[in-house]
Coordinates of C-alpha atoms and ligand atoms in Angstrom, one line a residue:
M1 CA 0.3 0.1 0.0
N2 CA 1.3 3.6 -0.8
S3 CA 1.5 6.0 1.7
A4 CA -1.6 8.2 0.5
A5 CA -3.4 4.7 -0.1
Q6 CA -2.8 4.1 3.8
M7 CA -3.5 8.1 5.1
R8 CA -7.1 7.2 2.9
A9 CA -7.4 4.2 5.1
L10 CA -6.5 5.9 8.0
R11 CA -8.9 8.6 7.0
I12 CA -5.8 10.8 7.4
R13 CA -5.5 14.4 6.5
P14 CA -2.1 15.5 5.1
S15 CA -1.4 18.6 7.3
V16 CA -1.3 21.2 4.9
P17 CA -1.5 24.7 5.6
R18 CA -4.7 25.9 3.9
L19 CA -4.5 29.3 3.2
R20 CA -7.4 31.1 3.9
P21 CA -8.2 35.0 2.6
S22 CA -7.7 37.5 4.6
Q23 CA -9.8 39.0 6.0
R24 CA -9.5 42.8 4.8
P25 CA -8.7 42.1 1.5
F26 CA -7.3 44.3 -1.4
V27 CA -9.3 45.7 -3.0
H28 CA -8.6 47.7 -6.7
P29 CA -9.6 51.1 -6.4
T30 CA -11.2 50.9 -9.8
R31 CA -13.7 47.7 -8.5
Q32 CA -14.9 49.9 -6.6
A33 CA -15.8 52.4 -8.3
S34 CA -17.3 50.0 -9.8
T35 CA -19.3 48.1 -6.7
A36 CA -20.3 51.7 -5.7
A37 CA -21.7 52.1 -9.6
T38 CA -24.4 49.1 -9.1
D39 CA -25.5 50.5 -5.8
A40 CA -26.4 53.7 -7.3
R41 CA -28.1 51.9 -10.0
S42 CA -30.1 49.1 -7.4
V43 CA -31.3 52.0 -5.5
A44 CA -32.7 53.5 -8.9
T45 CA -33.8 50.5 -9.7
R46 CA -35.9 49.7 -6.5
T47 CA -37.0 53.5 -6.5
K48 CA -38.3 52.6 -10.9
N49 CA -39.6 49.5 -9.5
F50 CA -41.4 51.2 -6.3
V51 CA -42.7 54.8 -9.1
Y52 CA -43.6 51.5 -11.3
G53 CA -45.1 49.3 -8.6
T54 CA -47.2 51.3 -7.5
A55 CA -48.2 53.5 -10.7
L56 CA -49.0 50.2 -11.2
T57 CA -51.9 49.6 -7.9
L58 CA -53.3 53.4 -8.3
A59 CA -53.7 52.0 -12.2
L60 CA -55.4 48.7 -11.0
S61 CA -57.4 51.2 -7.7
F62 CA -58.8 53.1 -10.3
G63 CA -59.5 50.7 -13.8
Y64 CA -60.5 49.3 -10.8
L65 CA -62.9 51.3 -9.6
Y66 CA -63.9 52.3 -13.2
V67 CA -65.4 49.3 -15.0
T68 CA -66.8 48.3 -11.3
D69 CA -68.8 51.8 -11.9
T70 CA -72.1 51.5 -13.3
R71 CA -71.7 55.2 -15.0
S72 CA -68.3 55.0 -16.8
S73 CA -69.4 55.0 -20.5
I74 CA -66.7 51.8 -21.0
H75 CA -70.3 49.2 -20.3
E76 CA -72.2 51.0 -22.5
W77 CA -69.3 52.4 -25.8
L78 CA -67.7 49.5 -25.3
I79 CA -68.9 46.1 -23.5
V80 CA -72.2 46.5 -25.7
P81 CA -71.0 46.6 -28.9
A82 CA -67.6 43.7 -27.7
L83 CA -70.9 41.4 -27.2
R84 CA -72.7 41.6 -29.7
Q85 CA -69.8 40.8 -31.8
I86 CA -68.4 38.4 -29.8
Y87 CA -72.0 36.6 -30.1
P88 CA -73.7 36.7 -33.4
D89 CA -76.4 35.3 -31.1
G90 CA -78.1 37.1 -28.8
E91 CA -79.1 34.1 -26.7
D92 CA -75.8 34.0 -27.0
A93 CA -75.0 37.3 -25.3
H94 CA -76.8 37.5 -22.9
H95 CA -76.0 34.3 -21.3
A96 CA -72.7 35.2 -21.5
G97 CA -73.1 38.1 -20.1
T98 CA -75.4 36.8 -16.9
K99 CA -72.0 34.6 -16.4
I100 CA -68.8 37.6 -16.7
V101 CA -71.8 39.5 -14.3
K102 CA -72.2 35.5 -12.1
A103 CA -68.8 35.6 -11.9
L104 CA -67.6 38.8 -11.7
H105 CA -69.9 39.1 -8.6
S106 CA -68.6 35.8 -6.8
F107 CA -64.5 37.6 -6.6
G108 CA -66.7 41.5 -5.3
L109 CA -65.7 42.9 -8.8
N110 CA -69.2 43.3 -10.7
P111 CA -70.2 46.9 -11.8
R112 CA -72.1 48.3 -9.2
E113 CA -73.8 51.7 -8.4
R114 CA -71.0 53.7 -6.3
G115 CA -71.1 57.2 -3.9
D116 CA -75.4 55.5 -2.7
P117 CA -77.1 58.7 -5.6
D118 CA -80.3 57.3 -3.7
A119 CA -79.7 58.1 -0.4
A120 CA -81.3 61.8 -0.6
G121 CA -85.0 59.6 -0.7
D122 CA -86.0 61.7 -3.6
L123 CA -87.4 58.8 -5.9
A124 CA -87.8 57.1 -3.6
V125 CA -91.8 55.2 -4.3
E126 CA -94.6 53.9 -1.8
V127 CA -95.2 50.0 -3.2
F128 CA -97.2 47.7 -0.8
G129 CA -96.0 49.8 2.1
H130 CA -92.8 49.5 2.1
T131 CA -91.1 53.1 1.1
L132 CA -88.5 51.8 -2.4
V133 CA -85.6 53.9 -2.3
N134 CA -86.3 54.4 -6.1
P135 CA -88.5 53.4 -8.8
I136 CA -86.8 51.6 -11.3
G137 CA -87.0 47.9 -11.7
T138 CA -85.8 45.4 -14.6
S139 CA -88.3 42.7 -16.2
A140 CA -89.1 39.8 -16.1
G141 CA -86.6 37.4 -18.6
M142 CA -83.7 39.1 -18.3
D143 CA -83.1 36.8 -14.9
K144 CA -85.2 33.6 -15.5
G145 CA -83.7 31.2 -13.5
A146 CA -82.6 34.0 -10.2
D147 CA -79.6 33.3 -10.9
I148 CA -78.4 37.6 -10.1
A149 CA -80.5 38.9 -8.0
T150 CA -78.0 40.5 -5.6
P151 CA -76.3 41.9 -8.3
V152 CA -78.7 43.2 -10.4
F153 CA -80.0 45.3 -7.3
E154 CA -76.7 46.3 -6.8
L155 CA -76.6 48.2 -10.1
G156 CA -79.3 50.1 -8.5
A157 CA -82.8 48.7 -8.6
G158 CA -85.2 49.0 -7.3
L159 CA -87.2 46.4 -7.6
V160 CA -86.1 43.2 -9.7
E161 CA -88.7 40.9 -10.9
V162 CA -86.5 38.0 -12.1
G163 CA -87.9 34.9 -14.4
A164 CA -91.0 33.2 -15.5
V165 CA -90.3 30.2 -14.2
T166 CA -92.5 27.2 -15.3
P167 CA -93.4 24.6 -12.8
L168 CA -91.4 21.9 -14.3
A169 CA -88.0 22.4 -16.6
Q170 CA -88.5 23.0 -20.0
E171 CA -86.1 23.7 -23.1
G172 CA -88.7 26.5 -24.7
N173 CA -88.3 27.1 -28.0
P174 CA -86.4 25.7 -30.6
K175 CA -83.1 28.4 -31.4
P176 CA -82.8 30.7 -32.7
R177 CA -84.8 32.4 -31.4
V178 CA -83.6 36.4 -29.9
F179 CA -83.3 38.5 -32.2
R180 CA -81.3 41.8 -32.7
L181 CA -82.8 45.1 -34.5
P182 CA -79.8 47.1 -33.8
S183 CA -80.9 50.3 -36.0
Q184 CA -83.8 50.5 -33.8
N185 CA -82.9 49.2 -30.4
A186 CA -85.8 47.0 -30.7
L187 CA -86.1 43.2 -30.4
I188 CA -88.3 40.4 -30.8
N189 CA -88.2 37.2 -28.7
R190 CA -89.4 33.6 -29.2
Y191 CA -87.9 31.9 -26.3
G192 CA -91.3 30.5 -25.2
F193 CA -90.3 30.6 -21.0
N194 CA -87.3 28.8 -21.6
S195 CA -87.6 27.5 -16.9
E196 CA -84.9 25.7 -15.1
G197 CA -88.2 24.0 -13.5
A198 CA -89.5 26.1 -9.7
E199 CA -87.7 23.4 -8.1
T200 CA -84.3 24.2 -8.7
V201 CA -84.4 28.3 -8.9
A202 CA -86.4 28.2 -4.9
M203 CA -83.4 25.7 -4.7
R204 CA -81.8 28.7 -5.9
L205 CA -82.8 31.8 -3.7
R206 CA -82.8 29.4 -0.8
H207 CA -79.3 28.9 -1.2
R208 CA -79.2 33.2 -1.5
V209 CA -81.4 32.9 1.5
R210 CA -79.0 31.0 3.6
Q211 CA -75.7 33.2 2.3
F212 CA -77.4 35.8 3.3
A213 CA -78.5 34.5 6.9
Y214 CA -74.7 33.7 7.4
H215 CA -73.1 37.0 6.8
V216 CA -75.2 38.9 9.1
G217 CA -73.7 35.9 12.0
L218 CA -77.9 33.8 12.6
G219 CA -76.0 30.6 11.2
I220 CA -76.8 28.5 7.8
D221 CA -79.1 26.5 8.9
E222 CA -83.3 26.2 8.0
E223 CA -84.0 28.1 11.9
A224 CA -81.7 30.9 9.6
E225 CA -83.7 31.0 7.4
R226 CA -86.9 31.0 8.6
K227 CA -85.3 34.2 10.6
V228 CA -84.2 36.4 8.1
L229 CA -87.7 35.1 5.9
D230 CA -90.3 36.2 9.1
G231 CA -87.9 39.9 9.1
E232 CA -85.2 39.0 11.5
A233 CA -82.7 40.9 10.1
G234 CA -85.2 43.5 9.5
V235 CA -85.0 43.3 5.2
P236 CA -87.6 41.8 2.9
P237 CA -87.7 38.6 2.8
G238 CA -87.6 38.6 -1.0
S239 CA -84.6 41.0 -2.0
L240 CA -83.0 40.3 1.2
V241 CA -81.9 44.8 0.8
P242 CA -84.0 47.5 2.6
G243 CA -86.0 49.5 0.2
R244 CA -85.8 47.4 -2.9
L245 CA -88.5 44.3 -3.4
L246 CA -87.7 41.0 -5.4
A247 CA -90.6 39.9 -7.8
V248 CA -90.7 36.7 -8.8
Q249 CA -92.9 35.2 -11.9
I250 CA -94.4 32.6 -12.2
A251 CA -96.3 31.4 -15.6
K252 CA -97.8 27.8 -16.8
N253 CA -95.9 24.5 -18.6
K254 CA -96.3 24.8 -22.5
T255 CA -98.2 21.7 -22.3
T256 CA -100.8 22.6 -19.8
S257 CA -104.0 23.5 -22.2
E258 CA -105.0 26.8 -21.4
Q259 CA -108.4 25.2 -21.8
D260 CA -108.0 23.0 -18.9
I261 CA -108.1 25.4 -16.1
E262 CA -108.4 23.2 -13.7
A263 CA -104.7 22.2 -14.7
V264 CA -103.3 25.7 -15.2
K265 CA -104.6 26.6 -11.3
R266 CA -102.3 23.4 -10.8
D267 CA -99.4 24.3 -12.5
Y268 CA -99.4 28.4 -10.8
T269 CA -100.4 27.0 -6.9
A270 CA -97.3 24.6 -7.9
C271 CA -95.4 27.4 -8.2
V272 CA -96.1 29.5 -5.6
N273 CA -95.7 26.6 -3.0
Q274 CA -92.1 26.5 -4.4
L275 CA -91.3 30.2 -4.8
A276 CA -93.9 32.2 -3.0
K277 CA -91.4 31.9 0.4
Y278 CA -88.2 33.3 -1.2
A279 CA -90.5 36.4 -2.9
D280 CA -92.1 40.0 -1.8
I281 CA -94.1 40.1 -4.5
I282 CA -95.6 36.5 -6.9
V283 CA -96.7 37.7 -10.7
V284 CA -98.9 35.8 -12.8
N285 CA -98.1 35.5 -16.2
V286 CA -100.6 35.5 -18.6
S287 CA -99.8 38.3 -21.5
S288 CA -97.1 36.0 -23.2
P289 CA -96.9 36.4 -26.4
N290 CA -95.0 33.5 -27.0
T291 CA -96.7 30.1 -24.8
P292 CA -100.0 28.7 -27.6
G293 CA -103.5 30.4 -25.5
L294 CA -101.4 31.7 -22.5
R295 CA -103.8 35.1 -23.3
A296 CA -106.1 33.5 -23.1
L297 CA -106.3 33.3 -19.9
Q298 CA -106.9 36.8 -19.3
N299 CA -110.8 36.6 -21.0
V300 CA -112.9 37.6 -17.5
E301 CA -114.1 34.0 -16.6
P302 CA -110.3 32.4 -16.4
L303 CA -108.4 35.1 -15.2
T304 CA -110.1 35.4 -11.7
Q305 CA -110.3 31.5 -10.8
L306 CA -106.6 31.8 -12.3
L307 CA -106.2 35.3 -10.0
N308 CA -108.3 33.7 -6.9
S309 CA -106.3 30.3 -7.3
V310 CA -103.1 32.4 -6.2
V311 CA -103.7 34.5 -3.5
Q312 CA -105.3 31.4 -1.7
A313 CA -102.2 30.2 -2.0
A314 CA -99.7 32.6 -1.2
Q315 CA -102.4 33.5 2.3
K316 CA -101.3 29.6 3.1
V317 CA -96.8 30.3 2.2
D318 CA -95.1 30.0 5.4
R319 CA -94.2 33.1 6.4
K320 CA -95.1 35.9 8.8
T321 CA -95.6 38.1 6.3
K322 CA -97.0 37.1 3.1
P323 CA -96.3 37.7 -0.9
A324 CA -98.5 40.9 -2.8
I325 CA -99.6 38.9 -6.1
M326 CA -99.8 41.0 -9.2
V327 CA -100.6 39.7 -13.0
K328 CA -98.6 40.5 -15.4
V329 CA -101.2 42.0 -19.1
S330 CA -100.4 42.1 -22.4
P331 CA -100.4 45.1 -24.1
D332 CA -102.0 44.0 -27.5
E333 CA -105.2 43.8 -25.2
D334 CA -105.8 46.8 -25.1
S335 CA -109.6 47.6 -25.9
E336 CA -111.6 49.5 -22.8
E337 CA -113.8 45.3 -22.5
Q338 CA -110.6 43.7 -22.1
V339 CA -109.2 46.0 -20.0
S340 CA -112.1 46.4 -17.7
G341 CA -112.7 43.5 -17.9
I342 CA -109.7 42.2 -16.6
C343 CA -110.0 44.9 -13.6
E344 CA -112.6 43.1 -12.9
A345 CA -110.8 40.3 -12.7
V346 CA -108.3 42.0 -10.4
W347 CA -110.9 43.1 -7.9
D348 CA -113.1 39.6 -7.6
S349 CA -109.8 37.9 -6.8
G350 CA -108.4 40.9 -4.0
V351 CA -104.6 41.1 -6.6
D352 CA -103.0 43.6 -5.6
G353 CA -101.7 45.1 -8.5
V354 CA -101.0 45.8 -12.5
I355 CA -97.4 44.9 -13.8
V356 CA -98.8 47.0 -17.3
G357 CA -97.0 45.8 -21.0
N358 CA -95.8 42.5 -22.3
T359 CA -94.1 42.1 -25.8
T360 CA -95.8 43.3 -28.4
K361 CA -96.8 41.0 -31.0
K362 CA -97.4 44.3 -33.5
R363 CA -95.0 45.2 -35.1
P364 CA -94.4 49.1 -34.5
D365 CA -93.2 51.4 -37.8
P366 CA -89.4 52.7 -37.0
I367 CA -88.3 55.4 -35.1
P368 CA -87.2 58.3 -35.9
K369 CA -90.4 58.9 -38.2
G370 CA -90.0 57.6 -42.2
Y371 CA -86.6 55.8 -41.5
F372 CA -86.0 53.0 -43.4
L373 CA -84.7 49.5 -41.8
P374 CA -82.1 47.4 -43.5
Q375 CA -82.9 44.8 -45.5
E376 CA -82.1 42.8 -43.2
E377 CA -83.9 44.2 -40.0
A378 CA -86.5 44.1 -41.9
N379 CA -87.2 40.6 -42.9
L380 CA -86.7 39.8 -39.5
L381 CA -88.9 41.4 -38.9
L382 CA -91.2 39.2 -40.0
E383 CA -90.4 36.4 -37.4
Q384 CA -92.7 35.0 -34.7
G385 CA -92.1 36.3 -31.9
G386 CA -93.3 39.3 -29.2
Y387 CA -91.1 42.2 -30.1
S388 CA -89.9 45.0 -27.5
G389 CA -88.0 48.4 -27.6
P390 CA -88.4 51.9 -27.8
Q391 CA -91.4 52.5 -30.7
M392 CA -93.8 50.6 -27.7
F393 CA -93.5 53.8 -25.1
E394 CA -96.7 56.3 -26.4
R395 CA -99.1 52.6 -25.7
T396 CA -97.4 51.3 -22.9
L397 CA -98.3 54.9 -21.7
S398 CA -101.2 54.8 -23.2
L399 CA -102.0 51.9 -21.1
V400 CA -101.1 53.0 -18.3
K401 CA -103.5 55.8 -17.9
K402 CA -106.7 53.4 -19.3
Y403 CA -105.7 50.8 -16.7
R404 CA -105.6 54.3 -13.6
K405 CA -107.9 54.4 -14.3
T406 CA -109.4 51.8 -14.3
L407 CA -109.1 50.2 -11.4
D408 CA -109.5 53.4 -9.5
D409 CA -113.0 53.2 -10.9
G410 CA -113.1 50.6 -8.4
P411 CA -115.4 47.2 -9.0
K412 CA -118.1 47.5 -10.5
Q413 CA -119.3 44.3 -8.9
L414 CA -121.5 43.0 -11.8
P415 CA -123.6 40.0 -10.4
P416 CA -121.1 36.9 -10.2
L417 CA -119.4 35.4 -13.1
S418 CA -121.1 31.9 -14.1
S419 CA -124.9 34.0 -14.1
K420 CA -122.8 36.3 -16.8
P421 CA -125.4 36.5 -20.1
G422 CA -124.3 36.4 -22.9
L423 CA -120.8 36.1 -22.0
P424 CA -118.7 34.8 -25.3
P425 CA -116.7 31.2 -25.0
V426 CA -112.8 32.0 -24.2
G427 CA -111.2 33.0 -26.8
H428 CA -109.3 29.7 -28.4
S429 CA -105.2 31.3 -30.2
T430 CA -102.2 29.3 -30.9
G431 CA -100.5 32.1 -29.4
D432 CA -98.6 32.4 -32.8
E433 CA -99.5 34.6 -35.7
P434 CA -98.4 38.8 -35.4
D435 CA -101.2 41.1 -35.3
S436 CA -104.3 39.0 -33.5
S437 CA -106.6 39.8 -31.0
I438 CA -106.6 36.0 -28.9
V439 CA -108.8 37.5 -26.3
A440 CA -112.7 36.7 -27.1
K441 CA -115.0 39.7 -25.4
L442 CA -116.1 39.9 -22.4
Q443 CA -118.9 42.3 -22.7
S444 CA -121.8 41.2 -21.2
S445 CA -125.4 41.7 -23.0
I446 CA -126.1 43.8 -19.6
S447 CA -124.7 47.1 -19.0
P448 CA -123.4 47.9 -15.0
S449 CA -125.7 49.6 -14.4
E450 CA -128.6 47.6 -15.4
A451 CA -126.2 44.2 -13.6
L452 CA -127.4 46.3 -10.5
D453 CA -131.0 47.1 -10.9
S454 CA -131.2 43.3 -11.5
V455 CA -128.8 42.2 -8.8
A456 CA -131.1 44.3 -6.0
S457 CA -134.4 43.5 -7.7
K458 CA -134.1 39.7 -6.7
L459 CA -132.8 41.1 -3.3
P460 CA -135.9 40.6 -0.2
P461 CA -137.8 43.4 -0.4
A462 CA -135.5 44.7 3.1
S463 CA -133.2 45.3 0.6
V464 CA -128.8 45.5 1.1
E465 CA -126.4 47.9 -0.1
L466 CA -123.5 47.0 -1.7
H467 CA -121.0 47.0 0.7
S468 CA -117.3 46.5 0.6
E469 CA -115.0 46.3 3.9
A470 CA -111.7 48.1 3.6
S471 CA -109.2 46.0 4.6
P472 CA -107.5 46.5 8.3
P473 CA -104.2 49.2 7.8
P474 CA -101.8 46.5 7.2
T475 CA -100.5 45.6 11.4
N476 CA -96.9 45.2 9.4
I477 CA -96.0 47.1 7.0
D478 CA -94.2 43.8 5.5
D479 CA -97.2 42.3 4.4
L480 CA -97.3 42.8 1.6
S481 CA -100.6 41.2 0.9
A482 CA -101.7 42.9 3.5
S483 CA -103.3 45.2 0.8
A484 CA -105.4 43.5 -1.3
P485 CA -109.5 44.6 -0.3
I486 CA -111.8 42.4 1.2
V487 CA -115.3 43.0 -0.4
T488 CA -118.3 41.1 0.9
A489 CA -121.8 41.7 1.1
K490 CA -123.4 43.2 3.3
P491 CA -128.2 43.8 4.1
V492 CA -128.5 46.6 5.3
S493 CA -131.8 48.5 5.3
V494 CA -132.1 50.6 2.5
P495 CA -135.1 51.4 0.3
A496 CA -136.4 48.7 -2.1
R497 CA -135.9 50.0 -5.8
N498 CA -133.2 51.7 -7.7
P499 CA -131.1 51.9 -4.7
A500 CA -128.6 55.2 -5.8
P501 CA -126.1 52.6 -6.4
A502 CA -123.2 52.7 -3.8
P503 CA -119.7 54.0 -3.8
V504 CA -117.8 51.7 -3.4
T505 CA -114.8 52.2 -1.4
A506 CA -112.5 50.1 -3.1
G507 CA -110.2 49.7 -0.2
P508 CA -105.8 50.4 -0.9
R509 CA -105.5 51.5 -4.4
K510 CA -104.4 48.9 -6.7
V511 CA -100.3 49.5 -8.0
I512 CA -99.4 49.6 -10.7
F513 CA -96.1 48.1 -13.1
A514 CA -94.7 49.6 -16.1
T515 CA -92.8 47.7 -18.7
G516 CA -91.8 48.8 -22.5
G517 CA -90.3 50.9 -24.9
I518 CA -89.0 52.7 -21.2
T519 CA -85.4 54.1 -21.8
N520 CA -84.6 57.4 -20.5
G521 CA -85.5 59.2 -17.4
R522 CA -88.2 61.9 -18.8
Q523 CA -89.9 58.4 -20.0
A524 CA -90.0 57.2 -16.8
R525 CA -91.2 60.1 -14.8
E526 CA -94.0 60.0 -17.7
I527 CA -94.7 56.8 -16.8
L528 CA -94.6 57.5 -13.1
D529 CA -97.3 60.6 -13.8
A530 CA -99.3 58.9 -14.9
G531 CA -100.4 55.7 -12.6
A532 CA -97.9 53.9 -12.7
S533 CA -95.6 53.5 -9.1
V534 CA -92.6 51.0 -11.1
A535 CA -90.9 51.7 -14.2
Q536 CA -89.4 48.3 -15.5
V537 CA -86.8 48.9 -17.9
Y538 CA -85.3 45.1 -20.0
T539 CA -84.6 46.5 -23.4
A540 CA -82.7 49.0 -22.8
I541 CA -80.8 47.8 -20.8
I542 CA -79.3 45.3 -23.6
Y543 CA -79.0 48.3 -25.9
G544 CA -77.1 50.6 -23.2
G545 CA -75.9 47.6 -21.4
V546 CA -75.2 47.9 -16.8
G547 CA -75.0 52.1 -16.1
T548 CA -78.4 51.9 -17.7
I549 CA -80.7 52.1 -14.1
S550 CA -77.9 54.7 -13.3
R551 CA -78.4 57.0 -16.3
I552 CA -82.0 56.3 -16.2
K553 CA -82.0 57.9 -12.1
E554 CA -79.9 60.3 -12.9
E555 CA -81.4 61.5 -16.2
M556 CA -84.7 62.1 -13.8
R557 CA -82.7 63.6 -11.6
E558 CA -81.8 66.1 -13.6
E559 CA -85.5 66.7 -15.0
A560 CA -86.6 67.3 -11.6
R561 CA -83.6 69.8 -10.5
N562 CA -84.8 71.5 -14.3
K563 CA -88.0 72.1 -13.4
K564 CA -87.4 73.5 -10.1
Ligands
LIG601 C1 -84.9 38.2 -24.5 C2 -86.4 38.5 -24.1 C3 -87.3 37.7 -22.5 C4 -88.7 38.3 -22.3 N1 -88.9 37.1 -21.4 C5 -89.7 36.8 -20.0 C6 -90.1 36.2 -19.2 O1 -90.8 35.7 -19.3 N2 -91.5 37.0 -19.3 C7 -92.3 38.2 -19.0 O2 -93.3 37.5 -18.1 N3 -91.4 39.1 -19.9 C8 -90.5 38.8 -20.6 N4 -90.1 40.0 -21.2 C9 -91.0 40.6 -21.8 C10 -89.7 42.0 -20.5 O3 -90.4 41.1 -19.4 C11 -91.1 43.6 -21.1 O4 -91.8 43.3 -20.2 C12 -90.8 43.3 -22.8 O5 -89.7 43.7 -23.0 C13 -91.3 45.8 -23.0 O6 -90.4 46.4 -21.6 P1 -88.2 46.5 -22.2 O7 -89.7 47.2 -24.2 O8 -88.4 47.3 -21.7 O9 -88.1 45.5 -22.8 C14 -89.2 39.5 -22.6 C15 -88.0 40.2 -23.5 C16 -86.5 39.7 -23.7 C17 -86.8 41.2 -24.5

């Protein structure tokens, strides 16, 4: 073994002295200068990074504040046209928009109205005993499945209507079923109630309530849900936001024949049973033009029966306060007879109000007057379905006036429906033919005053006065259904024949919401002045983006300032 091998075997290290670097190495003067330069450079880099970082943070913060503010013009001028370009089909664009808003909301990045402009109370309105912070609402169809109710409230709406929801899930009509008329800011749709069904939507609304309960520290279980629904959190049980209301719209399934009134009643009451607990207002839709025969339910007799059953079902809702009930009527059934027939059904059933308007089967003239539509859009006018857009405004306004007057006149106290002579049979329609009037004539062969006389002549000599007992003032302002009047016949001693028709104390005034072509603040003001409590918008949002509600409210304020 050589010595190296021996040493390795013995693990002995050769004792060669190590060269240790001296503690203070010699530094060449030029290297010293370069270190100083490096230090200076790193200070400069750090400063630059700080400046860039701060600028980026500020840009992101301002960008976030700008993009998420409903008043930013980027929504109308960039995002809406971009969505139109990316999604040539209107329905695809709608689904994408809903998904984006939902995702952004889950990260707290959704667009919202900043600065609480409604706090001044200048636009506040009374609806069903609630003070709504503003009278602008969204209308049905925008959030059919109640996916984005909370972020839509954050856009500034005083009222959000979700739905229409059918009892069982259904696909709706084949696609394509939404058509844009950009030169008119209008749409034609024939969705035909595509719905996930009442159970799924109810589960979603329940989840929303439980999440809210959790956030306010009530827990997340059934008991927490009950507390919120019973008002213990101090918010309306539907909207979950003070000063705002959530309406849930219900409709029948397509396969349920409108002529089988018992089946129709079952459809609507099934929806009430599932959904009414989570709603401040239940809206009965009998006016979509895209479900065959639906509008025939506006005939006075089936309508009264249907509304009666909905009112009764709503009274049984397992909640301290009951939702208000409204019925949404068509703009195409607008004759005096049709309007007064619908109002009779409203009075007879005790429904709380009417949503005046929906899409129309008619095809209004283009605006501005004399404008020639591009050929492509002119062709689209021939598509079946309901038309919506600014052209409808004047008709909505005149219909609101008609309903306001007829409802304010009070019930006519006609004889019971079953004994009405000469009532024509319920109209029938496929629901698809443009412009056709599908509601059977509502006229009775006797006038209302003759009807009163005829009732009086059949009475015992002591006669009766038709007396209305207005419902007692609501004891709980959250009980939205308390505004429904109770009208009863009560015997009193008055001279036998020709009693002056008793002044009918009609109870609380029926509430009207308006929908159809409302696009700006001036129109919203006009609609409210005509007797509506809420102006609902939909198509204006499709073309104007998420800032539309804030804009309309600002225009209303500006109008008010200019008038002073
Ligand atoms: C794509 C689309 C879907 C709609 N879906 C419903 C619906 O499910 N139920 C309903 O009552 N109205 C529905 N509507 C009608 C709107 O709620 C509203 O009454 C009508 O469009 C008129 O108002 P606007 O001119 O502001 O859009 C729908 C409208 C559109 C454009």
